[in-house]
Amino acid sequence: MTKKRLVLRFPPELVEQPITYQLIRDYDLMINILQATVTPREEGRLVVEISGERKALEKGLNYLSQLGVGMQPLAQDVLWHQDKCIHCTACIPLCPAGAFVLDREKHLISFEKERCIACGLCVRACPYKAIEILF
């Protein structure tokens, strides 16, 4: 089983198409939508985790590419600037994925990137701009 976390950008003409359904039905892929911004007649964005057999995943991603869906890996998009962080903990209660972890003894925050779903809540909460999500 292969797994990829991606940011998918849908052109306005594709927003109302059942594309994730096609990936599930035709390519036997599992789609976990981590975040979505979809508005009729505007560009749509999905942050997804797609998993399945390697060949099926390749065929599914090829299908998306042929449709004109933009794709980029999520892992390149989440940045935590540890040097800017003062460990104020403003991000911790807002993170639904638990990607920010507090060491209570040392009162230091760490960031577990693999848990992050790029929801953006931490970006708005951080007064020191130590967190950045690039889409």
Short mmCIF file of N, CA, C and O in Angstrom, two decimals, residues 24-134:
data_model
loop_
_atom_site.label_atom_id
_atom_site.label_comp_id
_atom_site.label_asym_id
_atom_site.label_seq_id
_atom_site.Cartn_x
_atom_site.Cartn_y
_atom_site.Cartn_z
N ILE A 24 -11.95 6.64 -6.45
CA ILE A 24 -12.33 5.54 -5.57
C ILE A 24 -12.86 4.36 -6.39
O ILE A 24 -12.41 3.23 -6.24
N ARG A 25 -13.80 4.64 -7.27
CA ARG A 25 -14.47 3.58 -8.03
C ARG A 25 -13.57 2.95 -9.10
O ARG A 25 -13.44 1.74 -9.17
N ASP A 26 -12.95 3.79 -9.92
CA ASP A 26 -12.20 3.28 -11.07
C ASP A 26 -10.78 2.83 -10.75
O ASP A 26 -10.22 2.01 -11.46
N TYR A 27 -10.19 3.40 -9.69
CA TYR A 27 -8.78 3.10 -9.39
C TYR A 27 -8.60 2.42 -8.03
O TYR A 27 -7.49 2.16 -7.63
N ASP A 28 -9.69 2.16 -7.34
CA ASP A 28 -9.67 1.47 -6.05
C ASP A 28 -8.73 2.16 -5.05
O ASP A 28 -7.95 1.52 -4.36
N LEU A 29 -8.83 3.49 -5.00
CA LEU A 29 -7.99 4.27 -4.10
C LEU A 29 -8.82 4.73 -2.89
O LEU A 29 -10.03 4.92 -3.00
N MET A 30 -8.14 4.91 -1.78
CA MET A 30 -8.78 5.47 -0.59
C MET A 30 -8.41 6.95 -0.54
O MET A 30 -7.23 7.30 -0.66
N ILE A 31 -9.41 7.79 -0.39
CA ILE A 31 -9.21 9.24 -0.35
C ILE A 31 -9.62 9.76 1.01
O ILE A 31 -10.76 9.59 1.43
N ASN A 32 -8.68 10.38 1.70
CA ASN A 32 -8.97 11.03 2.98
C ASN A 32 -8.81 12.53 2.74
O ASN A 32 -7.71 13.01 2.52
N ILE A 33 -9.91 13.26 2.75
CA ILE A 33 -9.88 14.70 2.53
C ILE A 33 -9.52 15.37 3.86
O ILE A 33 -10.27 15.30 4.82
N LEU A 34 -8.36 16.02 3.88
CA LEU A 34 -7.87 16.66 5.09
C LEU A 34 -8.34 18.10 5.19
O LEU A 34 -8.52 18.63 6.29
N GLN A 35 -8.51 18.73 4.04
CA GLN A 35 -9.00 20.11 3.99
C GLN A 35 -9.56 20.35 2.61
O GLN A 35 -9.04 19.83 1.62
N ALA A 36 -10.60 21.16 2.51
CA ALA A 36 -11.21 21.43 1.21
C ALA A 36 -11.71 22.87 1.14
O ALA A 36 -12.26 23.39 2.10
N THR A 37 -11.50 23.47 -0.02
CA THR A 37 -12.08 24.76 -0.35
C THR A 37 -12.65 24.60 -1.75
O THR A 37 -11.90 24.55 -2.73
N VAL A 38 -13.97 24.48 -1.83
CA VAL A 38 -14.62 24.25 -3.11
C VAL A 38 -15.80 25.20 -3.23
O VAL A 38 -16.70 25.19 -2.39
N THR A 39 -15.77 26.03 -4.26
CA THR A 39 -16.83 26.98 -4.53
C THR A 39 -17.20 26.85 -6.00
O THR A 39 -16.31 26.85 -6.86
N PRO A 40 -18.49 26.72 -6.33
CA PRO A 40 -18.88 26.61 -7.74
C PRO A 40 -18.32 27.75 -8.59
O PRO A 40 -18.26 28.90 -8.15
N ARG A 41 -17.86 27.42 -9.76
CA ARG A 41 -17.33 28.35 -10.77
C ARG A 41 -16.04 29.06 -10.31
O ARG A 41 -15.69 30.11 -10.85
N GLU A 42 -15.37 28.53 -9.30
CA GLU A 42 -14.07 29.07 -8.87
C GLU A 42 -13.10 27.92 -8.72
O GLU A 42 -13.51 26.76 -8.65
N GLU A 43 -11.81 28.23 -8.64
CA GLU A 43 -10.82 27.18 -8.44
C GLU A 43 -11.07 26.48 -7.11
O GLU A 43 -11.37 27.13 -6.10
N GLY A 44 -10.96 25.16 -7.10
CA GLY A 44 -11.13 24.39 -5.87
C GLY A 44 -9.78 23.86 -5.40
O GLY A 44 -8.87 23.65 -6.21
N ARG A 45 -9.67 23.66 -4.10
CA ARG A 45 -8.43 23.10 -3.55
C ARG A 45 -8.78 22.03 -2.54
O ARG A 45 -9.62 22.22 -1.67
N LEU A 46 -8.14 20.87 -2.70
CA LEU A 46 -8.29 19.78 -1.74
C LEU A 46 -6.92 19.40 -1.22
O LEU A 46 -5.98 19.26 -2.00
N VAL A 47 -6.82 19.24 0.08
CA VAL A 47 -5.63 18.66 0.68
C VAL A 47 -6.05 17.24 1.03
O VAL A 47 -7.00 17.05 1.80
N VAL A 48 -5.40 16.27 0.40
CA VAL A 48 -5.84 14.88 0.53
C VAL A 48 -4.68 13.95 0.86
O VAL A 48 -3.52 14.25 0.59
N GLU A 49 -5.06 12.83 1.43
CA GLU A 49 -4.15 11.71 1.58
C GLU A 49 -4.76 10.61 0.72
O GLU A 49 -5.90 10.21 0.95
N ILE A 50 -4.02 10.18 -0.29
CA ILE A 50 -4.50 9.15 -1.21
C ILE A 50 -3.66 7.90 -0.98
O ILE A 50 -2.43 7.97 -0.97
N SER A 51 -4.33 6.77 -0.83
CA SER A 51 -3.58 5.53 -0.64
C SER A 51 -4.20 4.41 -1.46
O SER A 51 -5.39 4.41 -1.76
N GLY A 52 -3.33 3.47 -1.84
CA GLY A 52 -3.75 2.33 -2.64
C GLY A 52 -2.53 1.60 -3.15
O GLY A 52 -1.38 1.94 -2.82
N GLU A 53 -2.77 0.60 -3.97
CA GLU A 53 -1.66 -0.13 -4.59
C GLU A 53 -0.87 0.84 -5.48
O GLU A 53 -1.45 1.73 -6.11
N ARG A 54 0.44 0.66 -5.55
CA ARG A 54 1.34 1.59 -6.25
C ARG A 54 0.89 1.85 -7.69
O ARG A 54 0.77 2.99 -8.11
N LYS A 55 0.60 0.80 -8.46
CA LYS A 55 0.20 0.98 -9.86
C LYS A 55 -1.14 1.70 -9.98
O LYS A 55 -1.32 2.54 -10.85
N ALA A 56 -2.07 1.37 -9.09
CA ALA A 56 -3.37 2.04 -9.11
C ALA A 56 -3.21 3.52 -8.77
O ALA A 56 -3.86 4.38 -9.38
N LEU A 57 -2.34 3.81 -7.81
CA LEU A 57 -2.09 5.20 -7.44
C LEU A 57 -1.47 5.97 -8.60
O LEU A 57 -1.90 7.09 -8.90
N GLU A 58 -0.53 5.37 -9.28
CA GLU A 58 0.08 6.01 -10.45
C GLU A 58 -0.97 6.29 -11.52
O GLU A 58 -1.00 7.38 -12.11
N LYS A 59 -1.84 5.32 -11.80
CA LYS A 59 -2.89 5.50 -12.81
C LYS A 59 -3.87 6.58 -12.37
O LYS A 59 -4.30 7.40 -13.19
N GLY A 60 -4.22 6.62 -11.09
CA GLY A 60 -5.14 7.64 -10.58
C GLY A 60 -4.55 9.04 -10.69
O GLY A 60 -5.23 9.99 -11.09
N LEU A 61 -3.26 9.17 -10.36
CA LEU A 61 -2.61 10.48 -10.48
C LEU A 61 -2.47 10.90 -11.93
O LEU A 61 -2.58 12.08 -12.26
N ASN A 62 -2.25 9.94 -12.81
CA ASN A 62 -2.20 10.23 -14.24
C ASN A 62 -3.57 10.72 -14.73
O ASN A 62 -3.65 11.67 -15.51
N TYR A 63 -4.63 10.10 -14.25
CA TYR A 63 -6.00 10.53 -14.57
C TYR A 63 -6.21 11.99 -14.15
O TYR A 63 -6.72 12.81 -14.93
N LEU A 64 -5.78 12.34 -12.94
CA LEU A 64 -5.92 13.72 -12.47
C LEU A 64 -5.14 14.69 -13.34
O LEU A 64 -5.63 15.76 -13.71
N SER A 65 -3.93 14.30 -13.69
CA SER A 65 -3.09 15.14 -14.54
C SER A 65 -3.72 15.37 -15.91
O SER A 65 -3.73 16.49 -16.42
N GLN A 66 -4.27 14.32 -16.50
CA GLN A 66 -4.92 14.45 -17.81
C GLN A 66 -6.14 15.35 -17.76
O GLN A 66 -6.47 16.03 -18.73
N LEU A 67 -6.82 15.37 -16.62
CA LEU A 67 -7.98 16.26 -16.46
C LEU A 67 -7.58 17.73 -16.31
O LEU A 67 -8.40 18.61 -16.49
N GLY A 68 -6.33 17.97 -15.93
CA GLY A 68 -5.88 19.34 -15.69
C GLY A 68 -5.88 19.73 -14.23
O GLY A 68 -5.85 20.92 -13.90
N VAL A 69 -5.92 18.74 -13.35
CA VAL A 69 -5.87 19.01 -11.91
C VAL A 69 -4.41 19.23 -11.53
O VAL A 69 -3.55 18.42 -11.84
N GLY A 70 -4.12 20.35 -10.88
CA GLY A 70 -2.77 20.63 -10.42
C GLY A 70 -2.48 19.83 -9.16
O GLY A 70 -3.36 19.67 -8.31
N MET A 71 -1.26 19.31 -9.06
CA MET A 71 -0.90 18.50 -7.90
C MET A 71 0.47 18.92 -7.38
O MET A 71 1.37 19.17 -8.18
N GLN A 72 0.58 18.98 -6.07
CA GLN A 72 1.89 19.19 -5.46
C GLN A 72 1.91 18.47 -4.12
O GLN A 72 0.90 18.37 -3.44
N PRO A 73 3.07 17.92 -3.75
CA PRO A 73 3.16 17.21 -2.48
C PRO A 73 2.92 18.14 -1.30
O PRO A 73 3.38 19.26 -1.29
N LEU A 74 2.18 17.67 -0.33
CA LEU A 74 1.90 18.46 0.86
C LEU A 74 3.15 18.66 1.70
O LEU A 74 3.35 19.70 2.29
N ALA A 75 4.02 17.69 1.74
CA ALA A 75 5.21 17.74 2.60
C ALA A 75 6.07 18.97 2.35
O ALA A 75 6.75 19.44 3.24
N GLN A 76 6.05 19.51 1.16
CA GLN A 76 6.86 20.68 0.85
C GLN A 76 6.20 21.98 1.30
O GLN A 76 6.82 23.02 1.23
N ASP A 77 4.98 21.91 1.76
CA ASP A 77 4.20 23.13 1.96
C ASP A 77 4.12 23.62 3.41
O ASP A 77 3.71 24.73 3.65
N VAL A 78 4.46 22.79 4.38
CA VAL A 78 4.30 23.16 5.77
C VAL A 78 5.67 23.51 6.37
O VAL A 78 6.57 22.68 6.37
N LEU A 79 5.79 24.73 6.84
CA LEU A 79 7.06 25.17 7.40
C LEU A 79 6.87 25.67 8.82
O LEU A 79 6.00 26.51 9.07
N TRP A 80 7.67 25.17 9.74
CA TRP A 80 7.71 25.68 11.11
C TRP A 80 9.09 26.27 11.31
O TRP A 80 10.10 25.56 11.20
N HIS A 81 9.14 27.56 11.56
CA HIS A 81 10.41 28.25 11.75
C HIS A 81 10.75 28.24 13.24
O HIS A 81 10.33 29.11 13.99
N GLN A 82 11.48 27.23 13.64
CA GLN A 82 11.80 27.03 15.06
C GLN A 82 12.54 28.23 15.64
O GLN A 82 12.34 28.58 16.79
N ASP A 83 13.35 28.89 14.82
CA ASP A 83 14.10 30.05 15.30
C ASP A 83 13.21 31.25 15.62
O ASP A 83 13.56 32.09 16.44
N LYS A 84 12.02 31.33 15.02
CA LYS A 84 11.08 32.41 15.30
C LYS A 84 10.13 32.07 16.45
O LYS A 84 9.51 32.95 17.03
N CYS A 85 10.00 30.79 16.76
CA CYS A 85 9.05 30.33 17.77
C CYS A 85 9.55 30.65 19.17
O CYS A 85 10.70 30.36 19.51
N ILE A 86 8.68 31.26 19.98
CA ILE A 86 9.05 31.54 21.38
C ILE A 86 8.34 30.58 22.33
O ILE A 86 8.36 30.77 23.53
N HIS A 87 7.69 29.56 21.77
CA HIS A 87 7.04 28.50 22.55
C HIS A 87 5.92 29.05 23.45
O HIS A 87 5.78 28.66 24.60
N CYS A 88 5.12 29.94 22.87
CA CYS A 88 4.02 30.55 23.62
C CYS A 88 2.82 29.61 23.76
O CYS A 88 1.93 29.87 24.55
N THR A 89 2.75 28.56 22.97
CA THR A 89 1.71 27.52 22.95
C THR A 89 0.38 27.96 22.34
O THR A 89 -0.61 27.25 22.46
N ALA A 90 0.34 29.08 21.66
CA ALA A 90 -0.90 29.53 21.03
C ALA A 90 -1.41 28.53 19.98
O ALA A 90 -2.61 28.39 19.78
N CYS A 91 -0.50 27.82 19.36
CA CYS A 91 -0.85 26.88 18.30
C CYS A 91 -1.40 25.55 18.82
O CYS A 91 -2.19 24.88 18.14
N ILE A 92 -1.01 25.16 19.99
CA ILE A 92 -1.31 23.81 20.49
C ILE A 92 -2.80 23.52 20.62
O ILE A 92 -3.27 22.52 20.11
N PRO A 93 -3.60 24.35 21.28
CA PRO A 93 -5.01 23.99 21.42
C PRO A 93 -5.80 24.05 20.12
O PRO A 93 -6.87 23.46 20.01
N LEU A 94 -5.27 24.75 19.12
CA LEU A 94 -5.98 24.89 17.85
C LEU A 94 -5.70 23.78 16.86
O LEU A 94 -6.44 23.60 15.90
N CYS A 95 -4.63 23.03 17.05
CA CYS A 95 -4.21 22.03 16.07
C CYS A 95 -5.05 20.76 16.20
O CYS A 95 -4.88 20.00 17.15
N PRO A 96 -5.94 20.50 15.21
CA PRO A 96 -6.80 19.31 15.31
C PRO A 96 -6.04 18.00 15.13
O PRO A 96 -6.52 16.95 15.54
N ALA A 97 -4.86 18.06 14.53
CA ALA A 97 -4.09 16.84 14.26
C ALA A 97 -3.06 16.54 15.35
O ALA A 97 -2.44 15.48 15.33
N GLY A 98 -2.86 17.47 16.27
CA GLY A 98 -1.87 17.27 17.31
C GLY A 98 -0.45 17.31 16.78
O GLY A 98 0.44 16.64 17.32
N ALA A 99 -0.22 18.12 15.75
CA ALA A 99 1.12 18.20 15.14
C ALA A 99 2.10 19.00 16.01
O ALA A 99 3.31 18.82 15.89
N PHE A 100 1.58 19.88 16.86
CA PHE A 100 2.44 20.63 17.77
C PHE A 100 2.36 19.97 19.14
O PHE A 100 1.28 19.75 19.68
N VAL A 101 3.52 19.64 19.68
CA VAL A 101 3.59 18.91 20.94
C VAL A 101 4.39 19.73 21.94
O VAL A 101 5.46 20.25 21.61
N LEU A 102 3.88 19.82 23.15
CA LEU A 102 4.56 20.57 24.21
C LEU A 102 5.27 19.62 25.16
O LEU A 102 4.65 18.70 25.71
N ASP A 103 6.55 19.84 25.35
CA ASP A 103 7.31 19.16 26.39
C ASP A 103 7.06 19.98 27.65
O ASP A 103 7.62 21.07 27.81
N ARG A 104 6.25 19.47 28.53
CA ARG A 104 5.82 20.23 29.72
C ARG A 104 6.96 20.50 30.70
O ARG A 104 6.94 21.51 31.38
N GLU A 105 7.93 19.63 30.75
CA GLU A 105 9.06 19.85 31.66
C GLU A 105 9.93 21.01 31.19
O GLU A 105 10.33 21.86 31.98
N LYS A 106 10.24 21.04 29.89
CA LYS A 106 11.13 22.07 29.34
C LYS A 106 10.36 23.28 28.80
O LYS A 106 10.96 24.28 28.45
N HIS A 107 9.03 23.15 28.71
CA HIS A 107 8.16 24.16 28.11
C HIS A 107 8.66 24.54 26.70
O HIS A 107 8.81 25.71 26.36
N LEU A 108 8.90 23.50 25.89
CA LEU A 108 9.32 23.67 24.51
C LEU A 108 8.35 22.95 23.59
O LEU A 108 7.89 21.85 23.89
N ILE A 109 8.07 23.58 22.45
CA ILE A 109 7.18 23.00 21.46
C ILE A 109 8.03 22.30 20.41
O ILE A 109 9.09 22.79 20.02
N SER A 110 7.52 21.18 19.93
CA SER A 110 8.11 20.53 18.76
C SER A 110 7.00 20.35 17.73
O SER A 110 5.81 20.37 18.07
N PHE A 111 7.39 20.16 16.49
CA PHE A 111 6.45 20.04 15.39
C PHE A 111 6.62 18.68 14.72
O PHE A 111 7.70 18.35 14.27
N GLU A 112 5.56 17.90 14.68
CA GLU A 112 5.57 16.59 14.04
C GLU A 112 4.90 16.74 12.67
O GLU A 112 3.69 16.60 12.53
N LYS A 113 5.72 17.04 11.68
CA LYS A 113 5.25 17.38 10.34
C LYS A 113 4.35 16.32 9.71
O LYS A 113 3.39 16.63 9.02
N GLU A 114 4.65 15.04 9.97
CA GLU A 114 3.88 13.96 9.36
C GLU A 114 2.43 13.92 9.86
O GLU A 114 1.56 13.36 9.21
N ARG A 115 2.15 14.55 11.00
CA ARG A 115 0.80 14.58 11.54
C ARG A 115 -0.01 15.78 11.02
O ARG A 115 -1.23 15.81 11.13
N CYS A 116 0.67 16.77 10.49
CA CYS A 116 0.05 18.02 10.06
C CYS A 116 -0.89 17.80 8.87
O CYS A 116 -0.54 17.11 7.92
N ILE A 117 -2.07 18.41 8.93
CA ILE A 117 -3.03 18.32 7.83
C ILE A 117 -3.16 19.65 7.07
O ILE A 117 -4.04 19.81 6.24
N ALA A 118 -2.29 20.59 7.37
CA ALA A 118 -2.25 21.88 6.68
C ALA A 118 -3.58 22.63 6.72
O ALA A 118 -3.99 23.23 5.75
N CYS A 119 -4.22 22.62 7.87
CA CYS A 119 -5.51 23.31 7.99
C CYS A 119 -5.34 24.83 8.08
O CYS A 119 -6.27 25.58 7.79
N GLY A 120 -4.18 25.30 8.52
CA GLY A 120 -3.90 26.72 8.57
C GLY A 120 -4.29 27.42 9.85
O GLY A 120 -4.04 28.61 10.02
N LEU A 121 -4.92 26.72 10.79
CA LEU A 121 -5.33 27.36 12.04
C LEU A 121 -4.15 27.89 12.83
O LEU A 121 -4.22 28.96 13.43
N CYS A 122 -3.05 27.16 12.82
CA CYS A 122 -1.86 27.58 13.57
C CYS A 122 -1.24 28.84 12.98
O CYS A 122 -0.70 29.67 13.70
N VAL A 123 -1.33 28.99 11.67
CA VAL A 123 -0.74 30.16 11.00
C VAL A 123 -1.40 31.43 11.51
O VAL A 123 -0.74 32.41 11.85
N ARG A 124 -2.71 31.41 11.60
CA ARG A 124 -3.46 32.58 12.07
C ARG A 124 -3.23 32.84 13.56
O ARG A 124 -3.28 33.97 14.01
N ALA A 125 -2.97 31.78 14.33
CA ALA A 125 -2.81 31.92 15.78
C ALA A 125 -1.43 32.39 16.19
O ALA A 125 -1.28 33.01 17.24
N CYS A 126 -0.41 32.13 15.38
CA CYS A 126 0.96 32.43 15.79
C CYS A 126 1.28 33.92 15.65
O CYS A 126 1.37 34.45 14.55
N PRO A 127 1.49 34.59 16.78
CA PRO A 127 1.78 36.03 16.72
C PRO A 127 3.19 36.34 16.19
O PRO A 127 3.46 37.48 15.84
N TYR A 128 4.05 35.33 16.11
CA TYR A 128 5.43 35.55 15.69
C TYR A 128 5.72 35.06 14.28
O TYR A 128 6.87 35.05 13.85
N LYS A 129 4.67 34.64 13.58
CA LYS A 129 4.78 34.17 12.20
C LYS A 129 5.84 33.08 12.05
O LYS A 129 6.62 33.06 11.11
N ALA A 130 5.83 32.15 13.01
CA ALA A 130 6.78 31.04 13.01
C ALA A 130 6.27 29.86 12.19
O ALA A 130 7.01 28.90 11.98
N ILE A 131 5.03 29.92 11.72
CA ILE A 131 4.45 28.82 10.96
C ILE A 131 3.98 29.37 9.62
O ILE A 131 3.33 30.42 9.56
N GLU A 132 4.28 28.64 8.58
CA GLU A 132 3.97 29.09 7.24
C GLU A 132 3.47 27.89 6.43
O GLU A 132 4.05 26.82 6.49
N ILE A 133 2.37 28.07 5.72
CA ILE A 133 1.88 27.03 4.83
C ILE A 133 1.83 27.60 3.43
O ILE A 133 1.14 28.59 3.19
N LEU A 134 2.57 26.99 2.54
CA LEU A 134 2.66 27.47 1.16
C LEU A 134 1.85 26.57 0.24
O LEU A 134 2.11 25.38 0.17
#
